[in-house]
Tab-separated table of C-alpha atoms and ligand atoms in Angstrom:
chain	number	residue	atom	x	y	z
A	1	MET	CA	62.717	51.912	-26.277
A	2	SER	CA	61.943	53.410	-22.777
A	3	VAL	CA	61.692	51.480	-20.181
A	4	THR	CA	58.598	53.206	-18.906
A	5	GLU	CA	56.070	52.428	-22.404
A	6	SER	CA	54.707	49.386	-21.611
A	7	PRO	CA	51.170	48.539	-21.085
A	8	LEU	CA	52.455	46.731	-18.263
A	9	TYR	CA	54.896	49.042	-16.936
A	10	GLN	CA	51.827	51.487	-16.831
A	11	ASP	CA	49.604	49.424	-15.004
A	12	ALA	CA	53.065	49.107	-12.234
A	13	LEU	CA	53.248	52.921	-11.770
A	14	PHE	CA	49.413	53.331	-11.936
A	15	GLN	CA	49.597	50.090	-8.434
A	16	LEU	CA	52.842	52.000	-6.511
A	17	GLU	CA	51.044	55.502	-6.861
A	18	LEU	CA	47.399	53.916	-5.824
A	19	ALA	CA	48.811	52.254	-2.887
A	20	GLY	CA	51.386	55.087	-2.345
A	21	SER	CA	48.790	57.274	-1.286
A	22	THR	CA	46.494	54.901	-0.154
A	23	GLY	CA	48.944	53.875	2.483
A	24	GLY	CA	50.773	57.443	2.711
A	25	ILE	CA	53.661	56.086	1.619
A	26	ASP	CA	57.121	58.608	0.704
A	27	GLN	CA	56.900	60.735	-2.146
A	28	ASN	CA	60.818	59.963	-2.541
A	29	ILE	CA	59.935	56.298	-1.446
A	30	LEU	CA	58.137	55.713	-4.901
A	31	GLU	CA	59.931	57.645	-6.602
A	32	ARG	CA	63.345	56.130	-6.655
A	33	LEU	CA	60.971	52.930	-7.221
A	34	LYS	CA	59.417	53.805	-9.691
A	35	HIS	CA	62.390	53.711	-11.942
A	36	PRO	CA	64.722	50.112	-12.035
A	37	LYS	CA	68.295	49.784	-10.363
A	38	ARG	CA	69.866	48.800	-13.637
A	39	ALA	CA	68.433	47.208	-16.626
A	40	VAL	CA	71.108	46.066	-19.561
A	41	GLN	CA	69.947	45.158	-23.453
A	42	ILE	CA	72.208	42.405	-24.745
A	43	SER	CA	72.081	40.659	-28.182
A	44	VAL	CA	72.262	36.691	-28.767
A	45	PRO	CA	73.900	35.877	-31.889
A	46	VAL	CA	72.662	31.868	-32.314
A	47	ARG	CA	74.263	29.923	-34.858
A	48	LEU	CA	71.047	27.836	-36.573
A	49	ASP	CA	70.656	24.190	-37.713
A	50	ASP	CA	71.158	25.251	-41.290
A	51	GLY	CA	74.145	27.412	-40.403
A	52	THR	CA	72.712	30.578	-40.831
A	53	VAL	CA	73.049	33.308	-37.639
A	54	LYS	CA	70.583	34.856	-36.342
A	55	THR	CA	70.594	37.284	-33.403
A	56	PHE	CA	67.406	37.911	-30.877
A	57	GLU	CA	68.355	40.550	-28.019
A	58	GLY	CA	67.720	39.875	-24.814
A	59	TYR	CA	67.868	41.658	-21.000
A	60	ARG	CA	68.655	41.683	-17.693
A	61	VAL	CA	66.399	43.639	-15.456
A	62	GLN	CA	67.852	44.571	-11.790
A	63	HIS	CA	64.172	46.652	-10.303
A	64	ASN	CA	65.252	46.857	-6.867
A	65	MET	CA	68.430	45.754	-4.751
A	66	THR	CA	68.056	46.723	-1.212
A	67	LEU	CA	66.500	43.484	1.093
A	68	GLY	CA	68.866	41.087	-1.096
A	69	PRO	CA	70.619	40.481	-4.138
A	70	GLY	CA	67.765	40.421	-7.436
A	71	LYS	CA	65.970	37.579	-7.906
A	72	GLY	CA	63.571	37.064	-10.733
A	73	GLY	CA	62.743	34.533	-13.774
A	74	ILE	CA	63.762	34.184	-17.335
A	75	ARG	CA	61.688	34.618	-20.069
A	76	PHE	CA	61.790	33.344	-23.912
A	77	HIS	CA	58.797	35.000	-25.598
A	78	PRO	CA	58.137	36.638	-29.464
A	79	HIS	CA	56.455	39.487	-26.162
A	80	VAL	CA	59.806	40.228	-24.360
A	81	SER	CA	60.746	44.071	-24.765
A	82	LEU	CA	63.247	46.481	-22.294
A	83	SER	CA	59.651	47.657	-20.892
A	84	GLU	CA	58.192	44.727	-20.564
A	85	THR	CA	61.051	42.992	-18.560
A	86	ALA	CA	61.703	45.853	-16.621
A	87	ALA	CA	58.100	45.798	-15.399
A	88	LEU	CA	58.602	42.344	-14.025
A	89	ALA	CA	61.152	42.913	-12.450
A	90	MET	CA	59.301	45.403	-10.851
A	91	LEU	CA	56.682	42.777	-9.459
A	92	MET	CA	59.691	40.780	-8.568
A	93	THR	CA	60.470	43.357	-5.892
A	94	PHE	CA	57.199	43.904	-4.720
A	95	LYS	CA	56.393	40.386	-4.283
A	96	CYS	CA	59.767	39.311	-2.822
A	97	ALA	CA	59.043	42.028	-0.213
A	98	LEU	CA	55.705	41.266	0.217
A	99	VAL	CA	55.988	37.067	1.339
A	100	GLY	CA	59.637	38.671	3.304
A	101	LEU	CA	62.435	37.569	1.471
A	102	PRO	CA	65.906	39.006	2.143
A	103	LEU	CA	65.828	38.932	-1.727
A	104	GLY	CA	65.062	42.015	-4.597
A	105	GLY	CA	63.488	42.200	-7.676
A	106	ALA	CA	64.860	41.518	-10.583
A	107	LYS	CA	63.710	39.529	-14.037
A	108	GLY	CA	65.833	38.797	-17.733
A	109	GLY	CA	64.653	37.478	-20.842
A	110	VAL	CA	64.720	36.945	-24.669
A	111	LYS	CA	62.940	38.140	-27.262
A	112	VAL	CA	62.580	34.516	-28.895
A	113	ASP	CA	59.726	32.118	-29.499
A	114	PRO	CA	61.429	28.905	-27.837
A	115	ASN	CA	59.273	26.435	-29.649
A	116	LEU	CA	60.195	27.426	-32.783
A	117	LEU	CA	63.928	26.555	-32.135
A	118	SER	CA	65.489	23.133	-32.133
A	119	ARG	CA	67.264	22.088	-28.595
A	120	GLN	CA	70.879	22.467	-29.605
A	121	GLU	CA	69.522	26.384	-30.503
A	122	LEU	CA	68.476	26.545	-27.660
A	123	GLN	CA	71.274	25.033	-25.865
A	124	SER	CA	73.059	28.126	-27.836
A	125	LEU	CA	70.536	31.134	-27.423
A	126	THR	CA	70.778	30.611	-23.583
A	127	ARG	CA	74.532	29.841	-23.154
A	128	ARG	CA	74.887	33.052	-25.311
A	129	TYR	CA	72.768	35.378	-23.156
A	130	ALA	CA	73.830	33.431	-19.649
A	131	THR	CA	77.574	34.541	-20.920
A	132	GLU	CA	76.527	37.965	-21.852
A	133	ILE	CA	74.450	39.037	-18.334
A	134	ALA	CA	77.370	36.574	-16.264
A	135	TYR	CA	79.044	39.948	-14.824
A	136	PHE	CA	76.347	41.239	-14.161
A	137	VAL	CA	74.275	37.970	-11.947
A	138	GLY	CA	75.433	35.265	-9.570
A	139	PRO	CA	74.616	34.037	-6.119
A	140	ASP	CA	74.925	37.474	-3.961
A	141	LYS	CA	74.013	39.615	-6.792
A	142	ASP	CA	70.731	38.681	-9.122
A	143	ILE	CA	70.217	35.120	-8.856
A	144	PRO	CA	67.877	33.919	-11.988
A	145	ALA	CA	65.308	31.811	-12.838
A	146	PRO	CA	62.547	29.883	-14.661
A	147	ASP	CA	59.761	31.733	-16.659
A	148	ILE	CA	57.782	31.757	-19.545
A	149	GLY	CA	59.623	29.409	-22.190
A	150	THR	CA	61.934	28.211	-20.080
A	151	ASP	CA	62.484	25.498	-17.330
A	152	GLY	CA	65.683	23.470	-14.758
A	153	GLN	CA	67.023	21.562	-18.402
A	154	THR	CA	67.535	26.124	-19.134
A	155	MET	CA	68.882	26.487	-15.615
A	156	ALA	CA	71.139	23.324	-16.046
A	157	TRP	CA	73.156	24.714	-19.567
A	158	PHE	CA	72.992	28.720	-17.776
A	159	MET	CA	74.995	26.880	-14.552
A	160	ASP	CA	76.880	24.998	-15.990
A	161	THR	CA	78.087	28.005	-18.639
A	162	TYR	CA	78.512	30.487	-15.473
A	163	SER	CA	80.771	27.701	-13.544
A	164	GLN	CA	82.477	27.222	-16.842
A	165	ILE	CA	83.334	30.975	-17.212
A	166	TYR	CA	84.641	31.061	-12.971
A	167	GLY	CA	86.214	27.533	-13.021
A	168	TYR	CA	84.105	25.710	-10.717
A	169	ALA	CA	80.395	24.719	-9.770
A	170	ILE	CA	78.320	27.829	-8.869
A	171	PRO	CA	74.609	26.288	-8.145
A	172	GLY	CA	73.851	29.285	-6.158
A	173	VAL	CA	73.847	31.207	-9.773
A	174	VAL	CA	69.998	29.958	-10.258
A	175	THR	CA	67.576	28.639	-8.896
A	176	GLY	CA	64.960	25.790	-10.213
A	177	LYS	CA	67.303	23.841	-11.153
A	178	PRO	CA	67.066	20.497	-11.765
A	179	ILE	CA	67.468	18.081	-8.618
A	180	ALA	CA	70.468	16.400	-9.811
A	181	ILE	CA	72.597	19.778	-9.793
A	182	GLY	CA	71.259	21.530	-6.285
A	183	GLY	CA	67.990	21.566	-6.943
A	184	SER	CA	65.008	21.686	-4.071
A	185	LEU	CA	62.450	19.315	-3.914
A	186	GLY	CA	59.385	20.625	-4.593
A	187	ARG	CA	60.183	23.751	-6.303
A	188	ASN	CA	58.732	22.481	-10.129
A	189	GLU	CA	55.061	22.657	-7.928
A	190	SER	CA	55.939	25.660	-5.884
A	191	THR	CA	53.924	28.201	-8.180
A	192	GLY	CA	50.509	26.065	-8.694
A	193	LYS	CA	51.096	24.952	-5.095
A	194	GLY	CA	50.670	28.610	-3.623
A	195	VAL	CA	47.777	29.696	-5.589
A	196	ALA	CA	46.171	26.122	-4.375
A	197	PHE	CA	47.265	27.477	-0.907
A	198	CYS	CA	45.412	31.301	-1.388
A	199	ILE	CA	42.304	29.867	-3.316
A	200	ASN	CA	41.633	28.189	0.163
A	201	PHE	CA	43.088	31.151	2.214
A	202	ALA	CA	40.169	33.330	0.161
A	203	TYR	CA	37.524	30.778	0.649
A	204	GLU	CA	38.321	30.351	4.280
A	205	LYS	CA	37.536	34.397	4.169
A	206	MET	CA	34.744	34.207	2.055
A	207	GLY	CA	33.538	31.248	4.107
A	208	LYS	CA	33.378	28.464	1.675
A	209	LYS	CA	34.524	25.725	1.055
A	210	ILE	CA	36.557	23.120	-1.592
A	211	ASN	CA	33.534	20.210	-3.024
A	212	GLN	CA	32.682	18.753	-5.638
A	213	ASP	CA	30.096	21.596	-6.216
A	214	THR	CA	33.200	24.081	-6.838
A	215	LYS	CA	33.957	24.670	-10.835
A	216	VAL	CA	37.241	26.286	-11.720
A	217	ALA	CA	38.070	27.476	-15.264
A	218	ILE	CA	41.966	27.146	-16.023
A	219	HIS	CA	43.524	29.779	-18.347
A	220	GLY	CA	47.217	28.047	-18.935
A	221	PHE	CA	48.674	25.124	-19.255
A	222	GLY	CA	51.934	24.397	-17.333
A	223	LYS	CA	53.930	25.306	-15.061
A	224	VAL	CA	51.821	27.139	-13.050
A	225	ALA	CA	48.532	25.681	-14.131
A	226	ILE	CA	48.997	22.486	-14.022
A	227	PRO	CA	50.393	21.875	-10.652
A	228	ALA	CA	47.186	24.327	-9.383
A	229	ALA	CA	45.368	21.935	-10.979
A	230	LEU	CA	46.001	18.848	-9.472
A	231	ASP	CA	46.292	20.541	-5.915
A	232	LEU	CA	42.206	21.916	-6.093
A	233	MET	CA	40.992	18.492	-7.698
A	234	GLU	CA	42.464	15.971	-5.079
A	235	GLN	CA	40.961	18.717	-2.559
A	236	GLY	CA	37.759	17.132	-4.391
A	237	ALA	CA	37.046	20.737	-6.714
A	238	LYS	CA	36.009	20.152	-10.633
A	239	ILE	CA	38.748	21.393	-13.338
A	240	VAL	CA	35.965	22.720	-15.834
A	241	ALA	CA	38.495	24.047	-18.764
A	242	VAL	CA	42.367	24.340	-19.106
A	243	SER	CA	43.687	26.881	-22.110
A	244	ASP	CA	47.104	26.921	-24.463
A	245	PHE	CA	47.454	29.675	-27.096
A	246	THR	CA	46.187	27.427	-29.894
A	247	GLY	CA	42.282	27.413	-27.563
A	248	ALA	CA	40.864	26.216	-24.590
A	249	LEU	CA	39.293	22.578	-23.353
A	250	TYR	CA	36.062	21.946	-22.298
A	251	ASN	CA	33.960	20.046	-19.696
A	252	ALA	CA	31.568	20.758	-17.491
A	253	LYS	CA	31.532	17.417	-15.117
A	254	GLY	CA	35.299	17.857	-14.822
A	255	LEU	CA	38.683	17.680	-17.594
A	256	ASP	CA	40.412	14.267	-16.206
A	257	ILE	CA	44.292	17.117	-16.324
A	258	ASN	CA	46.274	13.964	-15.517
A	259	LYS	CA	45.573	12.454	-18.855
A	260	ILE	CA	45.158	15.485	-20.501
A	261	VAL	CA	49.078	15.864	-18.943
A	262	THR	CA	50.361	12.363	-19.762
A	263	TRP	CA	48.766	13.073	-23.768
A	264	ALA	CA	50.388	16.127	-24.857
A	265	GLN	CA	53.626	14.886	-22.885
A	266	THR	CA	53.447	11.995	-25.654
A	267	SER	CA	52.257	13.763	-28.101
A	268	ARG	CA	54.090	16.629	-28.293
A	269	LYS	CA	51.066	18.621	-29.519
A	270	PHE	CA	49.298	21.206	-28.427
A	271	LEU	CA	44.968	21.345	-26.972
A	272	ASN	CA	43.466	22.614	-29.990
A	273	GLU	CA	44.461	18.461	-31.512
A	274	TYR	CA	42.978	16.891	-28.347
A	275	PRO	CA	40.769	14.861	-28.823
A	276	ASP	CA	38.530	13.711	-26.003
A	277	ALA	CA	37.026	17.274	-25.066
A	278	ASP	CA	34.902	20.156	-26.383
A	279	HIS	CA	36.732	22.640	-27.830
A	280	ILE	CA	36.560	26.494	-26.659
A	281	THR	CA	38.047	29.616	-27.548
A	282	ASN	CA	40.649	31.952	-24.828
A	283	ASP	CA	37.694	33.905	-24.426
A	284	GLN	CA	34.737	31.916	-23.680
A	285	LEU	CA	37.173	30.156	-21.196
A	286	LEU	CA	37.690	32.936	-19.592
A	287	ALA	CA	34.172	33.932	-19.407
A	288	LEU	CA	32.809	30.184	-18.393
A	289	ASP	CA	30.100	30.583	-15.140
A	290	VAL	CA	32.952	29.545	-12.735
A	291	ASP	CA	33.494	29.858	-9.082
A	292	ILE	CA	36.981	30.384	-9.003
A	293	LEU	CA	38.780	31.267	-12.748
A	294	ILE	CA	42.824	31.551	-12.307
A	295	PRO	CA	43.871	33.773	-15.635
A	296	ALA	CA	48.207	31.114	-15.011
A	297	ALA	CA	49.041	31.792	-17.974
A	298	ILE	CA	50.094	35.462	-19.462
A	299	ASP	CA	50.172	39.204	-18.342
A	300	GLY	CA	47.225	41.114	-20.032
A	301	VAL	CA	44.168	38.519	-20.777
A	302	ILE	CA	41.689	40.199	-18.093
A	303	THR	CA	40.694	43.831	-20.445
A	304	LYS	CA	38.434	46.509	-20.880
A	305	ASP	CA	37.360	44.378	-23.633
A	306	ASN	CA	36.134	41.039	-21.987
A	307	VAL	CA	35.885	42.108	-17.923
A	308	ASN	CA	31.891	42.485	-18.828
A	309	THR	CA	31.768	38.767	-19.202
A	310	ILE	CA	33.626	37.527	-16.331
A	311	LYS	CA	30.947	35.662	-14.053
A	312	ALA	CA	33.187	34.127	-11.924
A	313	LYS	CA	33.109	34.910	-8.123
A	314	LEU	CA	36.983	34.798	-7.071
A	315	ILE	CA	40.145	34.796	-9.436
A	316	ALA	CA	43.392	34.388	-8.808
A	317	GLU	CA	46.203	35.672	-11.027
A	318	GLY	CA	48.506	32.997	-11.188
A	319	ALA	CA	50.190	35.143	-14.251
A	320	ASN	CA	51.632	37.967	-13.341
A	321	GLY	CA	49.445	40.779	-14.607
A	322	PRO	CA	46.557	39.113	-15.929
A	323	VAL	CA	44.608	41.529	-15.337
A	324	THR	CA	44.971	44.778	-16.219
A	325	LYS	CA	43.703	48.191	-13.886
A	326	GLU	CA	40.825	49.180	-16.146
A	327	ALA	CA	39.810	45.864	-15.025
A	328	VAL	CA	40.182	45.810	-12.064
A	329	LYS	CA	37.974	48.656	-11.089
A	330	VAL	CA	35.273	47.687	-12.737
A	331	LEU	CA	35.979	43.974	-10.860
A	332	ASN	CA	36.698	45.301	-7.157
A	333	GLU	CA	33.318	47.833	-8.327
A	334	LYS	CA	31.655	43.982	-9.059
A	335	GLY	CA	32.710	42.615	-5.802
A	336	VAL	CA	35.439	39.849	-7.270
A	337	PHE	CA	37.359	38.774	-4.550
A	338	ILE	CA	41.169	38.840	-6.202
A	339	ILE	CA	43.927	37.001	-5.476
A	340	PRO	CA	46.504	39.470	-5.886
A	341	ASP	CA	49.575	37.990	-8.088
A	342	ILE	CA	52.053	39.224	-6.013
A	343	LEU	CA	50.688	37.309	-3.841
A	344	CYS	CA	48.732	34.309	-5.425
A	345	ASN	CA	52.080	33.746	-7.691
A	346	ALA	CA	54.447	33.741	-4.778
A	347	GLY	CA	55.417	30.331	-4.228
A	348	GLY	CA	57.909	30.133	-7.070
A	349	VAL	CA	59.952	32.342	-5.495
A	350	ILE	CA	59.895	31.382	-2.583
A	351	VAL	CA	60.678	27.606	-3.079
A	352	SER	CA	63.315	29.713	-4.860
A	353	TYR	CA	64.571	31.094	-2.041
A	354	PHE	CA	64.535	27.610	-0.577
A	355	GLU	CA	66.773	26.547	-3.099
A	356	TRP	CA	69.527	29.205	-2.331
A	357	VAL	CA	69.597	28.986	1.649
A	358	GLN	CA	69.365	25.569	1.138
A	359	GLY	CA	72.368	25.318	-1.519
A	360	LEU	CA	74.282	28.352	0.486
A	361	GLN	CA	74.780	25.863	3.540
A	362	ASN	CA	74.665	22.744	0.689
A	363	PHE	CA	71.647	20.802	2.915
A	364	PHE	CA	68.880	19.575	2.158
A	365	TRP	CA	65.348	19.406	3.280
A	366	ASN	CA	62.811	17.425	2.749
A	367	LEU	CA	59.451	17.574	0.906
A	368	GLU	CA	57.133	17.940	4.221
A	369	GLU	CA	59.734	20.825	5.004
A	370	ILE	CA	59.807	23.054	2.246
A	371	ASN	CA	55.009	22.430	2.026
A	372	THR	CA	54.794	23.012	5.383
A	373	LYS	CA	57.407	26.045	5.157
A	374	LEU	CA	55.434	27.572	2.009
A	375	GLU	CA	52.234	26.995	3.155
A	376	SER	CA	53.560	28.880	6.324
A	377	ILE	CA	54.829	32.272	4.523
A	378	MET	CA	52.020	32.406	2.139
A	379	ARG	CA	49.164	32.536	4.893
A	380	ASN	CA	51.563	34.788	6.929
A	381	ALA	CA	51.245	37.047	3.565
A	382	PHE	CA	47.816	36.232	2.827
A	383	ASN	CA	46.172	36.870	6.153
A	384	ARG	CA	48.364	40.712	5.839
A	385	VAL	CA	47.009	41.664	2.941
A	386	HIS	CA	43.849	41.381	4.244
A	387	ALA	CA	44.214	42.561	7.292
A	388	VAL	CA	45.374	45.838	5.419
A	389	SER	CA	42.610	45.493	3.613
A	390	GLN	CA	40.226	45.298	5.755
A	391	SER	CA	42.420	48.724	8.043
A	392	HIS	CA	43.063	51.358	5.222
A	393	ARG	CA	39.502	49.916	3.453
A	394	CYS	CA	41.040	49.603	0.088
A	395	ASP	CA	40.973	46.322	-2.547
A	396	MET	CA	43.118	42.983	-2.387
A	397	LYS	CA	45.882	44.026	-5.197
A	398	THR	CA	45.962	47.818	-3.261
A	399	ALA	CA	47.052	46.307	-0.577
A	400	ALA	CA	49.415	44.185	-1.250
A	401	MET	CA	51.350	46.534	-3.112
A	402	VAL	CA	50.612	48.943	-0.136
A	403	ALA	CA	51.625	45.576	2.806
A	404	SER	CA	54.686	45.587	0.194
A	405	LEU	CA	55.658	49.405	0.415
A	406	GLN	CA	55.693	49.508	3.968
A	407	ARG	CA	58.217	46.999	4.321
A	408	LEU	CA	60.251	48.172	1.597
A	409	GLU	CA	60.166	51.890	2.806
A	410	SER	CA	61.139	51.568	6.370
A	411	ALA	CA	64.432	49.397	4.566
A	412	MET	CA	65.205	51.754	1.809
A	413	LYS	CA	64.858	54.649	5.096
A	414	VAL	CA	67.437	52.997	7.105
A	415	ARG	CA	69.740	52.601	4.443
A	416	GLY	CA	69.095	55.906	3.560
A	417	MET	CA	70.793	57.518	0.231
A	418	TRP	CA	73.686	57.331	-0.879
A	419	PRO	CA	75.813	59.696	-1.582
B	1	LIG	N1	59.456	33.226	-12.861
B	1	LIG	C1	58.731	33.116	-11.516
B	1	LIG	C2	58.459	34.486	-11.202
B	1	LIG	O1	57.238	35.328	-11.998
B	1	LIG	C3	59.672	32.649	-9.994
B	1	LIG	C4	61.383	34.088	-10.734
B	1	LIG	C5	62.016	33.033	-8.990
B	1	LIG	O2	61.884	32.289	-8.379
B	1	LIG	O3	62.746	33.515	-8.860
B	1	LIG	O4	57.956	34.728	-9.358
């Protein structure tokens, strides 16, 4: 498989070209950014509980490390491929540069459905994956974090395996760790919180305010969707729909998100079995007549096929790449305000950066400090993207890429090319 063949990589290349010409970025810089710096493909054999051995495909891609060590999550999902991982690594480069972190872009993954593995099988998979990429990552080289299908426990197993190899505790090898081993307060909620911040910033620009008439539909019900929903509810908004891969829940008067979270955690069931709401499909959720739509699950959900059904005036890209390039074009023509993924979901990597810094200095901050710093970084980035969209007369997605490329261009030029 080639690095470039996935639709997500093609979309990333398209955005890069468009922003490159809009922002007048040096062609040589664009040429370099079209290719990942390094990509490793590994096999991850796992002894299953029934005694048989199954081998999974795994990857770690480092797209660009001009600004600092690689940074990006590890995804356990059946759709993981080399090309998709490379595209996501590229998005991490742009995300870190956009919000001003001293970090490059990377991403990893294993092609597996984690829902089909037991806890022991998942632990074996994680530990073998960590072993296979151990020489490739490290606190000064490349720092993984959670992504779809992985969480704090996955990071703890990864950190433990890496530390066993080197013979001492090395918490800085991953972020998104549990607090007990050097995780940061606020990391779990950070991506969703960042999405809610961005929605508020966008509303300020649109001259609106979130209140009890604000209707929100969220495609997703995970690490990004739930904290975003809770924050927006606290501000008075009604979350009328949420979804997982089995289907969506709907209530025009607003769903009780806390109740659904408790039910999902205690029953360990998926949303299609939830008793106290109407059930609709994911496509129906996307087409709801709401003020704000948050695609917060996976890439490629709003496409040329369903874009004309979208009624929301504001789309906050909580996931990476949820709106395809064809759909972005149609939405721009309709005047829909899109908060681009590399800005909208950057809260996670920003608090990952805080976690890394706190770990390196062995000095930990309180939650208020973390959330205040997070809001300030996101506000500055949002304002910068908005200013670029005005000065370059382009949409917010292109503007985010231009702002990011400007930072990368100056750093890459001053470092120069080796040899
Ligand atoms: N996986 C998250 C993302 O896509 C977080 C990455 C990180 O914290 O390093 O931004």
